Tab-separated table of C-alpha atoms in Angstrom:
chain	number	residue	atom	x	y	z
S	1	MET	CA	-20.452	-22.180	-15.712
S	2	ALA	CA	-17.069	-21.268	-16.558
S	3	GLU	CA	-15.990	-17.918	-16.374
S	4	PRO	CA	-14.432	-15.575	-19.059
S	5	ARG	CA	-11.251	-16.173	-20.105
S	6	PRO	CA	-10.389	-12.809	-20.469
S	7	GLU	CA	-11.790	-11.621	-17.020
S	8	LEU	CA	-9.884	-14.656	-15.568
S	9	ALA	CA	-6.420	-13.848	-17.765
S	10	LEU	CA	-7.175	-10.451	-15.065
S	11	ARG	CA	-7.876	-12.137	-11.900
S	12	PHE	CA	-4.809	-13.674	-12.262
S	13	GLN	CA	-2.293	-10.347	-13.808
S	14	ARG	CA	-4.021	-8.878	-9.927
S	15	ARG	CA	-2.730	-10.199	-7.863
S	16	PHE	CA	0.204	-12.313	-9.710
S	17	LEU	CA	1.503	-8.728	-9.944
S	18	ALA	CA	1.326	-8.078	-5.981
S	19	ALA	CA	2.576	-11.391	-5.227
S	20	ARG	CA	-0.465	-12.312	-3.600
S	21	PRO	CA	0.029	-15.943	-1.940
S	22	LEU	CA	-0.105	-17.685	-4.909
S	23	SER	CA	-3.674	-20.293	-3.136
S	24	SER	CA	-5.552	-16.962	-3.479
S	25	LEU	CA	-5.336	-17.067	-7.154
S	26	PRO	CA	-8.473	-18.858	-9.414
S	27	TRP	CA	-6.919	-21.919	-10.389
S	28	PRO	CA	-10.088	-24.222	-9.174
S	29	GLU	CA	-11.994	-21.062	-12.532
S	30	LEU	CA	-8.513	-22.110	-15.175
S	31	GLU	CA	-8.942	-26.318	-14.391
S	32	GLN	CA	-13.194	-25.858	-14.675
S	33	SER	CA	-11.948	-23.306	-18.734
S	34	LEU	CA	-9.780	-25.846	-19.444
S	35	ARG	CA	-11.699	-29.591	-19.004
S	36	THR	CA	-14.424	-27.014	-21.057
S	37	ALA	CA	-12.409	-26.393	-23.950
S	38	PRO	CA	-8.433	-27.485	-23.590
S	39	ASP	CA	-6.815	-25.127	-25.528
S	40	SER	CA	-3.354	-23.253	-24.248
S	41	ALA	CA	-4.531	-19.942	-25.746
S	42	LEU	CA	-5.747	-19.473	-22.270
S	43	LEU	CA	-2.203	-20.044	-20.428
S	44	ALA	CA	-0.729	-18.123	-23.410
S	45	ASP	CA	-3.173	-15.502	-22.231
S	46	ILE	CA	-2.082	-15.286	-18.533
S	47	LEU	CA	1.309	-15.955	-19.427
S	48	HIS	CA	2.010	-12.632	-20.641
S	49	LYS	CA	-0.084	-10.825	-18.307
S	50	THR	CA	2.168	-11.771	-15.366
S	51	ILE	CA	5.362	-12.686	-16.039
S	52	LEU	CA	5.898	-11.281	-19.819
S	53	HIS	CA	3.722	-8.273	-18.348
S	54	PRO	CA	6.299	-4.833	-18.500
S	55	LEU	CA	5.275	-3.621	-14.844
S	56	CYS	CA	6.552	-7.610	-14.452
S	57	VAL	CA	9.089	-7.460	-15.974
S	58	LYS	CA	11.222	-4.130	-14.674
S	59	TYR	CA	10.032	-4.437	-10.883
S	60	PRO	CA	9.720	-8.795	-11.001
S	61	PRO	CA	8.076	-10.234	-7.626
S	62	SER	CA	10.749	-12.021	-6.206
S	63	ALA	CA	12.985	-15.490	-8.539
S	64	LYS	CA	11.097	-18.037	-5.849
S	65	TYR	CA	7.868	-16.568	-6.430
S	66	ARG	CA	7.365	-15.934	-10.413
S	67	ARG	CA	9.145	-20.050	-10.725
S	68	CYS	CA	6.125	-21.351	-7.998
S	69	PHE	CA	3.765	-19.558	-10.663
S	70	LEU	CA	4.863	-21.319	-13.415
S	71	THR	CA	5.592	-24.570	-12.329
S	72	GLU	CA	1.824	-24.840	-11.215
S	73	LEU	CA	1.004	-23.053	-14.875
S	74	ILE	CA	3.145	-26.069	-16.119
S	75	LYS	CA	0.698	-29.091	-14.687
S	76	LYS	CA	-2.195	-27.189	-15.636
S	77	LEU	CA	-0.940	-27.102	-19.064
S	78	GLU	CA	-0.003	-30.678	-19.135
S	79	SER	CA	-3.290	-32.324	-16.534
S	80	THR	CA	-5.562	-30.873	-20.767
S	81	ALA	CA	-5.173	-32.726	-23.390
S	82	ALA	CA	-4.438	-28.731	-24.319
S	83	GLU	CA	-0.798	-28.537	-26.933
S	84	PRO	CA	2.484	-27.930	-25.997
S	85	LEU	CA	3.409	-23.804	-25.036
S	86	ASP	CA	7.006	-23.210	-25.220
S	87	GLU	CA	7.170	-19.844	-23.989
S	88	LEU	CA	5.708	-20.876	-21.138
S	89	TYR	CA	8.690	-23.539	-20.537
S	90	GLU	CA	10.883	-20.914	-21.426
S	91	ALA	CA	9.561	-18.170	-19.320
S	92	LEU	CA	10.559	-21.059	-16.473
S	93	ALA	CA	14.307	-22.489	-17.774
S	94	ASP	CA	14.862	-17.938	-17.612
S	95	VAL	CA	13.933	-17.807	-14.025
S	96	LEU	CA	15.731	-20.160	-12.871
S	97	LYS	CA	18.709	-19.123	-13.526
S	98	GLU	CA	18.553	-16.386	-12.143
S	99	GLU	CA	20.285	-15.631	-8.437
S	100	GLU	CA	17.694	-15.779	-5.829
S	101	GLU	CA	17.113	-12.066	-3.769
S	102	CYS	CA	16.014	-13.545	-0.816
S	103	THR	CA	15.644	-10.148	1.441
S	104	HIS	CA	13.602	-8.034	-1.165
S	105	CYS	CA	11.010	-7.548	-3.867
S	106	TYR	CA	9.051	-5.612	-6.342
S	107	LYS	CA	4.784	-6.364	-6.234
S	108	SER	CA	2.821	-3.514	-7.803
S	109	TYR	CA	-0.461	-2.622	-7.891
S	110	LEU	CA	-3.028	-2.193	-10.605
S	111	LEU	CA	-4.844	1.045	-9.860
S	112	PRO	CA	-8.903	1.447	-10.935
S	113	SER	CA	-8.142	4.395	-12.892
S	114	GLY	CA	-5.537	2.167	-14.890
S	115	ASP	CA	-2.445	3.177	-13.590
S	116	SER	CA	-0.510	1.273	-10.842
S	117	VAL	CA	2.036	1.638	-7.782
S	118	SER	CA	5.346	-0.513	-7.367
S	119	LEU	CA	7.228	-1.233	-4.351
S	120	CYS	CA	10.398	-2.562	-3.711
S	121	GLU	CA	9.196	-4.512	-0.373
S	122	SER	CA	11.326	-6.520	2.302
S	123	THR	CA	11.102	-10.730	1.980
S	124	ALA	CA	10.531	-10.432	5.932
S	125	LEU	CA	7.641	-9.211	8.477
S	126	ILE	CA	10.890	-7.907	10.675
S	127	CYS	CA	13.441	-6.190	8.767
S	128	GLY	CA	15.952	-4.010	10.528
S	129	GLY	CA	14.514	-3.665	14.127
S	130	THR	CA	11.235	-2.161	12.021
S	131	THR	CA	7.782	-4.013	10.125
S	132	GLY	CA	7.167	-0.988	7.720
S	133	LEU	CA	9.748	-2.205	5.541
S	134	LEU	CA	6.572	-4.090	3.477
S	135	THR	CA	3.055	-3.215	3.111
S	136	TRP	CA	0.106	-3.698	5.921
S	137	GLU	CA	-3.380	-4.802	4.754
S	138	ALA	CA	-5.269	-1.565	6.292
S	139	ALA	CA	-3.144	0.683	4.038
S	140	LEU	CA	-4.334	-1.659	1.085
S	141	LEU	CA	-8.280	-0.770	2.364
S	142	LEU	CA	-7.435	2.980	3.222
S	143	ALA	CA	-5.763	3.529	-0.076
S	144	GLN	CA	-9.302	2.375	-1.577
S	145	TRP	CA	-11.126	4.203	0.654
S	146	ALA	CA	-8.589	7.637	-0.039
S	147	LEU	CA	-9.204	6.499	-3.790
S	148	GLN	CA	-13.070	6.503	-3.865
S	149	ASN	CA	-13.665	9.347	-1.919
S	150	PRO	CA	-10.841	12.037	-3.838
S	151	GLY	CA	-12.880	15.214	-2.982
S	152	LEU	CA	-11.130	14.320	0.444
S	153	PHE	CA	-7.970	15.454	-0.868
S	154	ARG	CA	-7.926	17.426	-4.092
S	155	GLY	CA	-5.805	20.708	-3.696
S	156	ARG	CA	-5.712	20.009	0.030
S	157	THR	CA	-2.242	19.334	2.235
S	158	VAL	CA	-2.075	15.658	3.673
S	159	LEU	CA	-0.156	14.333	6.256
S	160	GLU	CA	0.401	11.094	6.489
S	161	LEU	CA	1.500	9.113	9.941
S	162	GLY	CA	3.388	5.948	10.029
S	163	SER	CA	3.983	5.277	5.839
S	164	GLY	CA	6.134	3.421	6.034
S	165	ILE	CA	6.907	1.811	2.706
S	166	GLY	CA	3.992	4.536	1.333
S	167	PHE	CA	1.735	2.593	-0.609
S	168	THR	CA	-1.232	4.749	0.290
S	169	GLY	CA	0.079	7.905	-0.831
S	170	ILE	CA	1.586	6.432	-3.740
S	171	ALA	CA	-2.111	5.480	-4.152
S	172	ILE	CA	-2.948	8.887	-3.101
S	173	CYS	CA	-0.761	11.249	-5.048
S	174	LYS	CA	-1.612	9.766	-8.570
S	175	THR	CA	-5.362	9.645	-8.513
S	176	CYS	CA	-6.478	12.153	-5.887
S	177	GLN	CA	-4.674	15.505	-6.773
S	178	PRO	CA	-3.729	16.798	-3.043
S	179	ARG	CA	-1.992	19.939	-3.332
S	180	THR	CA	1.484	18.827	-1.013
S	181	PHE	CA	1.361	15.275	0.739
S	182	ILE	CA	3.653	14.379	3.257
S	183	PHE	CA	4.631	10.925	3.864
S	184	SER	CA	6.784	10.592	7.655
S	185	ASP	CA	8.053	8.203	9.689
S	186	CYS	CA	10.404	7.866	12.576
S	187	HIS	CA	13.326	5.054	11.223
S	188	PRO	CA	15.758	6.230	9.584
S	189	ARG	CA	15.959	2.585	7.243
S	190	VAL	CA	11.846	3.028	6.434
S	191	LEU	CA	13.105	6.885	5.135
S	192	ARG	CA	15.320	5.390	3.048
S	193	HIS	CA	13.024	2.738	1.362
S	194	LEU	CA	10.551	5.482	1.694
S	195	GLY	CA	12.129	7.931	-0.479
S	196	GLU	CA	13.477	5.208	-3.188
S	197	ASN	CA	9.482	4.353	-3.690
S	198	ILE	CA	8.356	7.326	-4.030
S	199	GLN	CA	10.893	7.834	-6.800
S	200	LEU	CA	10.137	4.814	-8.671
S	201	ASN	CA	6.727	5.133	-8.496
S	202	GLY	CA	7.544	9.034	-10.696
S	203	PHE	CA	7.606	11.156	-7.459
S	204	THR	CA	10.783	13.665	-6.992
S	205	PRO	CA	10.671	14.280	-3.252
S	206	GLU	CA	12.276	17.859	-2.221
S	207	PRO	CA	15.592	18.360	-1.371
S	208	ASP	CA	18.012	16.339	0.548
S	209	VAL	CA	15.094	13.439	0.565
S	210	THR	CA	14.520	13.769	3.795
S	211	TRP	CA	13.135	17.131	5.527
S	212	SER	CA	13.037	16.351	9.149
S	213	ILE	CA	10.948	18.393	11.724
S	214	GLN	CA	12.986	17.481	14.739
S	215	THR	CA	14.068	21.190	14.106
S	216	GLU	CA	12.488	24.768	13.431
S	217	PRO	CA	11.413	25.516	9.856
S	218	GLN	CA	12.649	28.294	8.947
S	219	GLY	CA	9.255	30.025	8.936
S	220	GLN	CA	8.899	27.995	5.757
S	221	GLU	CA	5.056	26.951	4.539
S	222	VAL	CA	4.730	23.335	3.127
S	223	GLN	CA	2.055	24.295	-0.144
S	224	GLY	CA	2.834	22.621	-4.062
S	225	GLN	CA	2.161	24.337	-6.430
S	226	SER	CA	-0.501	21.951	-8.520
S	227	CYS	CA	-2.608	19.189	-7.765
S	228	GLN	CA	-1.280	17.521	-10.906
S	229	ASN	CA	1.760	17.014	-9.197
S	230	PRO	CA	1.730	17.208	-5.551
S	231	LYS	CA	4.623	18.829	-3.846
S	232	VAL	CA	6.009	15.514	-1.460
S	233	ILE	CA	8.132	15.392	1.109
S	234	VAL	CA	9.412	12.486	3.645
S	235	ALA	CA	9.937	13.752	6.973
S	236	GLU	CA	10.873	12.538	10.030
S	237	LEU	CA	8.694	12.435	12.435
S	238	ASP	CA	9.039	11.637	16.522
S	239	TRP	CA	5.613	11.276	17.624
S	240	GLY	CA	7.464	12.268	21.182
S	241	SER	CA	10.026	14.182	20.725
S	242	VAL	CA	7.600	16.642	17.864
S	243	THR	CA	6.052	20.835	19.219
S	244	GLU	CA	2.933	21.943	18.542
S	245	LYS	CA	5.349	24.952	16.953
S	246	GLN	CA	6.324	21.914	14.227
S	247	LEU	CA	3.230	20.166	13.827
S	248	LEU	CA	1.459	23.705	13.000
S	249	ALA	CA	4.270	24.409	10.170
S	250	LEU	CA	3.110	21.334	8.313
S	251	ARG	CA	0.071	23.221	8.148
S	252	ALA	CA	-1.981	19.621	6.870
S	253	ASP	CA	-5.682	19.746	6.054
S	254	VAL	CA	-6.252	15.813	6.376
S	255	VAL	CA	-3.999	13.869	8.702
S	256	ILE	CA	-4.004	9.782	7.507
S	257	ALA	CA	-2.066	6.627	8.775
S	258	ALA	CA	-2.652	2.879	9.041
S	259	ASP	CA	-1.733	0.066	10.825
S	260	VAL	CA	-0.149	2.333	13.646
S	261	VAL	CA	-2.410	1.127	16.836
S	262	TYR	CA	-0.440	-2.041	17.499
S	263	ASP	CA	1.020	-1.048	20.567
S	264	PRO	CA	-0.314	0.065	24.166
S	265	GLU	CA	3.343	2.434	23.430
S	266	ILE	CA	2.532	3.856	20.141
S	267	ILE	CA	-1.225	4.694	21.528
S	268	LEU	CA	0.134	7.101	24.263
S	269	ALA	CA	2.337	8.666	21.930
S	270	LEU	CA	0.164	8.484	18.753
S	271	VAL	CA	-2.913	10.172	20.961
S	272	GLY	CA	0.110	12.762	22.549
S	273	MET	CA	0.594	14.422	18.756
S	274	LEU	CA	-2.525	14.131	18.202
S	275	GLN	CA	-3.545	16.722	21.594
S	276	LYS	CA	-0.789	19.207	19.431
S	277	LEU	CA	-2.064	18.843	16.534
S	278	SER	CA	-5.498	19.927	18.346
S	279	THR	CA	-3.937	22.321	20.280
S	280	SER	CA	-1.798	23.870	17.017
S	281	ARG	CA	-4.283	26.198	14.966
S	282	ALA	CA	-3.232	29.249	15.655
S	283	GLY	CA	-7.041	30.124	14.374
S	284	ARG	CA	-6.592	27.486	11.339
S	285	LYS	CA	-9.740	24.738	10.871
S	286	ALA	CA	-8.392	21.287	12.377
S	287	PRO	CA	-7.362	19.091	10.538
S	288	GLU	CA	-9.642	15.754	9.610
S	289	VAL	CA	-7.689	12.811	10.736
S	290	PHE	CA	-9.155	9.472	9.145
S	291	ILE	CA	-6.249	5.535	11.336
S	292	ALA	CA	-7.313	2.866	9.573
S	293	SER	CA	-6.074	0.667	12.084
S	294	THR	CA	-6.503	-4.383	11.802
S	295	ILE	CA	-7.968	-5.756	14.948
S	296	ARG	CA	-5.101	-8.259	15.805
S	297	ASN	CA	-5.878	-7.998	19.362
S	298	PRO	CA	-9.021	-5.656	20.098
S	299	ASP	CA	-7.961	-5.148	23.901
S	300	THR	CA	-5.214	-2.586	22.423
S	301	PHE	CA	-7.879	-1.127	19.740
S	302	GLN	CA	-10.779	-0.255	23.613
S	303	LEU	CA	-7.056	0.656	24.821
S	304	PHE	CA	-6.702	3.487	21.254
S	305	GLN	CA	-10.415	4.425	21.711
S	306	ALA	CA	-10.135	4.375	25.220
S	307	GLU	CA	-7.349	6.876	25.206
S	308	LEU	CA	-8.647	9.128	22.154
S	309	ASP	CA	-11.799	9.827	25.214
S	310	LYS	CA	-10.005	10.444	27.744
S	311	ALA	CA	-7.649	12.918	25.252
S	312	GLY	CA	-11.186	14.693	24.359
S	313	ILE	CA	-11.197	13.055	21.408
S	314	ARG	CA	-14.494	11.462	19.330
S	315	TRP	CA	-13.990	9.529	17.683
S	316	GLN	CA	-16.430	7.329	14.789
S	317	VAL	CA	-16.457	4.440	12.610
S	318	ILE	CA	-16.688	5.238	8.991
S	319	PRO	CA	-18.279	2.698	6.874
S	320	ALA	CA	-15.847	1.126	4.659
S	321	HIS	CA	-17.117	-1.516	1.640
S	322	SER	CA	-16.119	-4.982	2.700
S	323	SER	CA	-14.129	-6.220	-0.278
S	324	CYS	CA	-10.583	-4.337	-0.923
S	325	HIS	CA	-9.805	-3.824	-4.575
S	326	PHE	CA	-6.503	-4.858	-3.848
S	327	LEU	CA	-6.502	-7.897	-1.316
S	328	TYR	CA	-8.357	-10.210	-3.089
S	329	ASP	CA	-8.485	-13.018	-1.544
S	330	VAL	CA	-8.779	-12.486	2.659
S	331	GLN	CA	-10.286	-9.679	4.155
S	332	PRO	CA	-8.747	-8.570	6.978
S	333	ASP	CA	-10.792	-6.730	10.000
S	334	VAL	CA	-9.870	-3.667	9.266
S	335	THR	CA	-12.323	-0.668	10.487
S	336	ILE	CA	-11.624	3.118	9.306
S	337	LEU	CA	-11.904	5.844	12.548
S	338	GLN	CA	-12.623	8.909	11.579
S	339	LEU	CA	-10.901	12.115	14.356
S	340	PHE	CA	-12.529	14.989	15.435
S	341	LEU	CA	-9.653	17.331	16.998
């Protein structure tokens, strides 16, 4: 039985706007639907929900991605007895005129609330000496989990470690109503890119864009005024050199991180920083900590767990849904740990 056409077009839309691999798009279902009823109206609907969608027009995936997508769509059209679709060929002609931008592209993720997160991402896994310029799987899974547990963040101060280009934090700011959200990273290029993506999504970071905690805060407390419009801060945070006093000044109620457990040296610095967090309370309740990790190397993840045990930090695995709204095509082995400081 062929999939209902409106739902099929929406599946194409969600995957296309997020620039998921073209092989993950529901081409077999499209072929089946066209065999059942060779009608160019379905292809026109898909075109308007992808290439001609306002998000794609404003924040387009790479020209190569759009070109390959349109070429495949035209092949499906020409393999049927459907009427030719002029605007499909016109769209391809427009893309062919563009100069290829090979270092960065846009990806847009549709949130269940109807809102969206658009990000400028690097097209390379490693760019400028960092892996922080693209969205990793654990960030997508952590965002989905956060959106399913908004009460944990509502009206609270949230500190994100290793924010990268900002997907998880922006999604939380748009849907979970935190009082204050502190994005943090240590790489200057990532911090600059992060600030740009935050502004792209309608938030204005605190003045000077990067609020560095390398110097002692002058007695200021990080607090927002309205949960509907959270205070947003971009902080340069070096896990190895940050002091207990600096961490205390952040007054974090919740600490989150995604894909930060991938290197033994980084693990030691991370656990050391978590120990500082646990001892820098000054009578305040310890923050709730949640860390999402893609298990690429079981030995590295087990080292993280062992270092937590050695530091006296208890942990438990948080049950998470087996499928991710933002990934669609692949469900990696992601584990979310709750830590008890």
